[in-house]
Amino acid sequence: MNHALAYWYLKMQALVLLVFGRQAAALEKFTQMLLARPGDRYALASRAHVLAQLGEKQGAIAALRELVARFPDTAAAWFNLAYMLEDAGGHADAEPAFRRALEIEPKMDRAWYGLALLLIRDRRFDEAVQALKKNTELQPMSPFGWYQLARVHVDRQDPDEAVKVIRHLKRFEPKVAAQLERETGLSVAQSS
């Protein structure tokens, strides 16, 4: 069997194993793919994904570090690395990875949101507001960024801005707006 066909066969086996929830067996196939083609982008990314599914955070991080080292202009790989680093408690390393993803793909809304959550955790509220504004600009109908933006305004002691956000949310996510009113103690009348 030629190398291209053998590689394709391993890939198909891995995909079928994933469909049937056999991540550990699929991981073996992705590892075999990497033996056949060291540094293969698809195999590295897939291996990292499966390791994350299996709860092997450090293995996923190592695979993602190799992926970004080999393919440094891949925004999704940097985002996934940032997410895994944050999930594993590596907050200091996660921020530059989120920022690198955004340098490559400035319209990656989920990277703006992830960066904002890190900044909130570090109580860097002014920077978080800017990141959340970018997120809500890119995803105006998603309540998550708006929710966090209102919370940050409260944390910044700026209830007037939080009220504006809650009022905005009432137009398309009244349940989230009501939750924010309960959590913040702000009562916001519906604007006309």
Coordinates of C-alpha atoms in Angstrom, one line a residue:
M1 CA 0.0 0.0 0.0
N2 CA 1.4 3.4 -0.9
H3 CA 2.1 6.0 1.8
A4 CA -0.7 8.4 0.7
L5 CA -3.3 5.6 0.8
A6 CA -2.0 4.2 4.1
Y7 CA -2.3 7.7 5.6
W8 CA -5.8 8.2 4.3
Y9 CA -6.8 4.8 5.7
L10 CA -5.5 5.7 9.1
K11 CA -7.4 9.0 8.9
M12 CA -10.7 7.3 8.0
Q13 CA -10.2 4.7 10.8
A14 CA -9.6 7.6 13.3
L15 CA -12.7 9.4 12.2
V16 CA -14.9 6.3 12.5
L17 CA -13.5 5.6 15.9
L18 CA -14.4 9.1 17.0
V19 CA -17.9 8.7 15.6
F20 CA -18.3 5.7 17.9
G21 CA -16.8 7.4 20.9
R22 CA -13.6 5.5 21.0
Q23 CA -11.2 8.4 21.6
A24 CA -8.4 6.3 23.0
A25 CA -8.3 4.1 19.9
A26 CA -8.6 7.2 17.6
L27 CA -5.7 8.8 19.5
E28 CA -3.5 5.8 18.5
K29 CA -4.5 6.3 14.9
F30 CA -3.6 10.0 15.0
T31 CA -0.2 9.0 16.6
Q32 CA 0.4 6.5 13.8
M33 CA -0.5 9.3 11.3
L34 CA 2.2 11.5 12.9
L35 CA 4.7 8.6 12.6
A36 CA 3.9 8.5 8.9
R37 CA 4.0 12.2 8.4
P38 CA 5.8 14.0 11.3
G39 CA 4.4 17.4 11.9
D40 CA 1.2 16.9 9.9
R41 CA -1.1 19.8 10.8
Y42 CA -4.3 17.8 10.7
A43 CA -2.9 14.9 12.8
L44 CA -1.4 17.3 15.4
A45 CA -4.6 19.3 15.8
S46 CA -6.7 16.1 16.0
R47 CA -4.4 14.5 18.5
A48 CA -4.6 17.7 20.7
H49 CA -8.4 17.7 20.4
V50 CA -8.7 14.0 21.4
L51 CA -6.2 14.4 24.3
A52 CA -8.3 17.3 25.6
Q53 CA -11.4 15.1 25.3
L54 CA -9.7 12.5 27.3
G55 CA -8.8 15.0 30.0
E56 CA -5.1 14.8 29.3
K57 CA -4.6 18.6 29.5
Q58 CA -0.8 18.5 29.5
G59 CA -0.6 16.2 26.5
A60 CA -3.1 18.5 24.6
I61 CA -1.0 21.5 25.5
A62 CA 2.2 19.8 24.3
A63 CA 0.5 18.9 21.0
L64 CA -0.8 22.4 20.6
R65 CA 2.6 23.9 21.4
E66 CA 4.1 21.8 18.6
L67 CA 1.3 22.8 16.3
V68 CA 1.8 26.5 16.8
A69 CA 5.6 26.0 16.6
R70 CA 5.2 24.4 13.2
F71 CA 2.3 26.5 12.0
P72 CA 2.7 29.9 13.8
D73 CA 0.1 31.7 11.6
T74 CA -2.8 29.4 12.6
A75 CA -5.2 31.5 14.7
A76 CA -7.4 28.5 15.8
A77 CA -4.3 26.7 17.1
W78 CA -3.3 29.7 19.2
F79 CA -6.9 30.0 20.5
N80 CA -7.1 26.3 21.4
L81 CA -3.7 26.6 23.1
A82 CA -4.8 29.6 25.1
Y83 CA -8.1 27.9 26.1
M84 CA -6.2 24.8 27.2
L85 CA -3.6 26.8 29.1
E86 CA -6.3 28.7 30.9
D87 CA -8.2 25.5 31.7
A88 CA -5.0 24.0 33.1
G89 CA -4.3 27.0 35.3
G90 CA -1.7 28.6 33.1
H91 CA -3.3 32.0 33.0
A92 CA -0.1 33.9 32.5
D93 CA 0.7 31.9 29.4
A94 CA -2.9 32.0 28.1
E95 CA -3.0 35.7 27.6
P96 CA -0.2 35.9 25.0
A97 CA -1.7 33.0 23.2
F98 CA -5.1 34.7 23.0
R99 CA -3.4 37.9 21.8
R100 CA -1.4 36.0 19.1
A101 CA -4.7 34.4 17.9
L102 CA -6.1 37.9 17.6
E103 CA -3.1 39.3 15.8
I104 CA -3.6 36.6 13.2
E105 CA -7.4 36.8 13.1
P106 CA -8.7 40.1 14.7
K107 CA -12.3 39.1 14.1
M108 CA -12.1 35.9 16.2
D109 CA -14.9 36.7 18.6
R110 CA -14.3 33.8 20.9
A111 CA -10.7 34.9 21.4
W112 CA -11.8 38.3 22.4
Y113 CA -14.2 36.7 24.9
G114 CA -11.5 34.4 26.3
L115 CA -9.1 37.2 26.6
A116 CA -11.8 39.3 28.4
L117 CA -12.4 36.5 30.9
L118 CA -8.7 36.4 31.7
L119 CA -8.6 40.1 32.1
I120 CA -11.6 40.0 34.4
R121 CA -10.0 37.3 36.5
D122 CA -6.9 39.5 36.8
R123 CA -9.2 42.5 37.7
R124 CA -7.9 44.4 34.7
F125 CA -11.4 45.8 34.1
D126 CA -10.6 48.6 31.7
E127 CA -8.8 46.2 29.3
A128 CA -11.7 43.7 29.7
V129 CA -14.2 46.3 28.7
Q130 CA -12.3 46.9 25.4
A131 CA -12.1 43.2 24.7
L132 CA -15.8 42.7 25.5
K133 CA -16.7 45.6 23.2
K134 CA -14.8 43.9 20.4
N135 CA -16.6 40.6 21.2
T136 CA -20.1 42.2 21.2
E137 CA -19.3 44.1 18.0
L138 CA -18.5 40.8 16.4
Q139 CA -21.3 38.8 18.1
P140 CA -24.0 41.4 18.7
M141 CA -26.8 38.8 19.3
S142 CA -24.8 36.6 21.7
P143 CA -25.7 37.4 25.4
F144 CA -22.5 36.1 26.8
G145 CA -20.3 39.1 26.0
W146 CA -23.1 41.5 26.9
Y147 CA -23.6 39.8 30.3
Q148 CA -19.9 40.0 31.1
L149 CA -19.7 43.6 30.0
A150 CA -22.5 44.6 32.4
R151 CA -20.8 42.7 35.2
V152 CA -17.5 44.5 34.5
H153 CA -19.2 47.9 34.5
V154 CA -20.6 47.0 37.9
D155 CA -17.1 45.9 39.1
R156 CA -15.7 49.2 37.8
Q157 CA -18.3 51.1 39.9
D158 CA -20.0 52.4 36.7
P159 CA -23.7 51.4 37.1
D160 CA -24.9 53.8 34.4
E161 CA -23.0 51.8 31.8
A162 CA -24.2 48.5 33.2
V163 CA -27.8 49.9 33.0
K164 CA -27.2 50.7 29.3
V165 CA -26.1 47.1 28.7
I166 CA -29.0 45.6 30.6
R167 CA -31.4 47.8 28.7
H168 CA -29.9 46.7 25.4
L169 CA -30.2 43.0 26.5
K170 CA -33.8 43.5 27.3
R171 CA -34.5 43.9 23.6
F172 CA -33.3 40.4 22.6
E173 CA -32.5 38.5 25.8
P174 CA -34.9 39.5 28.5
K175 CA -34.1 36.5 30.7
V176 CA -30.4 37.4 30.7
A177 CA -31.3 41.0 31.4
A178 CA -33.6 39.9 34.3
Q179 CA -30.8 37.7 35.7
L180 CA -28.4 40.7 35.6
E181 CA -30.9 42.9 37.4
R182 CA -31.2 40.3 40.2
E183 CA -27.4 39.8 40.4
T184 CA -26.5 43.5 40.4
G185 CA -29.5 44.9 42.2
L186 CA -30.0 47.4 39.3
S187 CA -33.6 47.9 38.3
V188 CA -33.8 48.9 34.6
A189 CA -36.9 50.2 32.9
Q190 CA -37.5 49.1 29.4
S191 CA -36.7 51.9 27.0
S192 CA -39.1 52.8 24.3

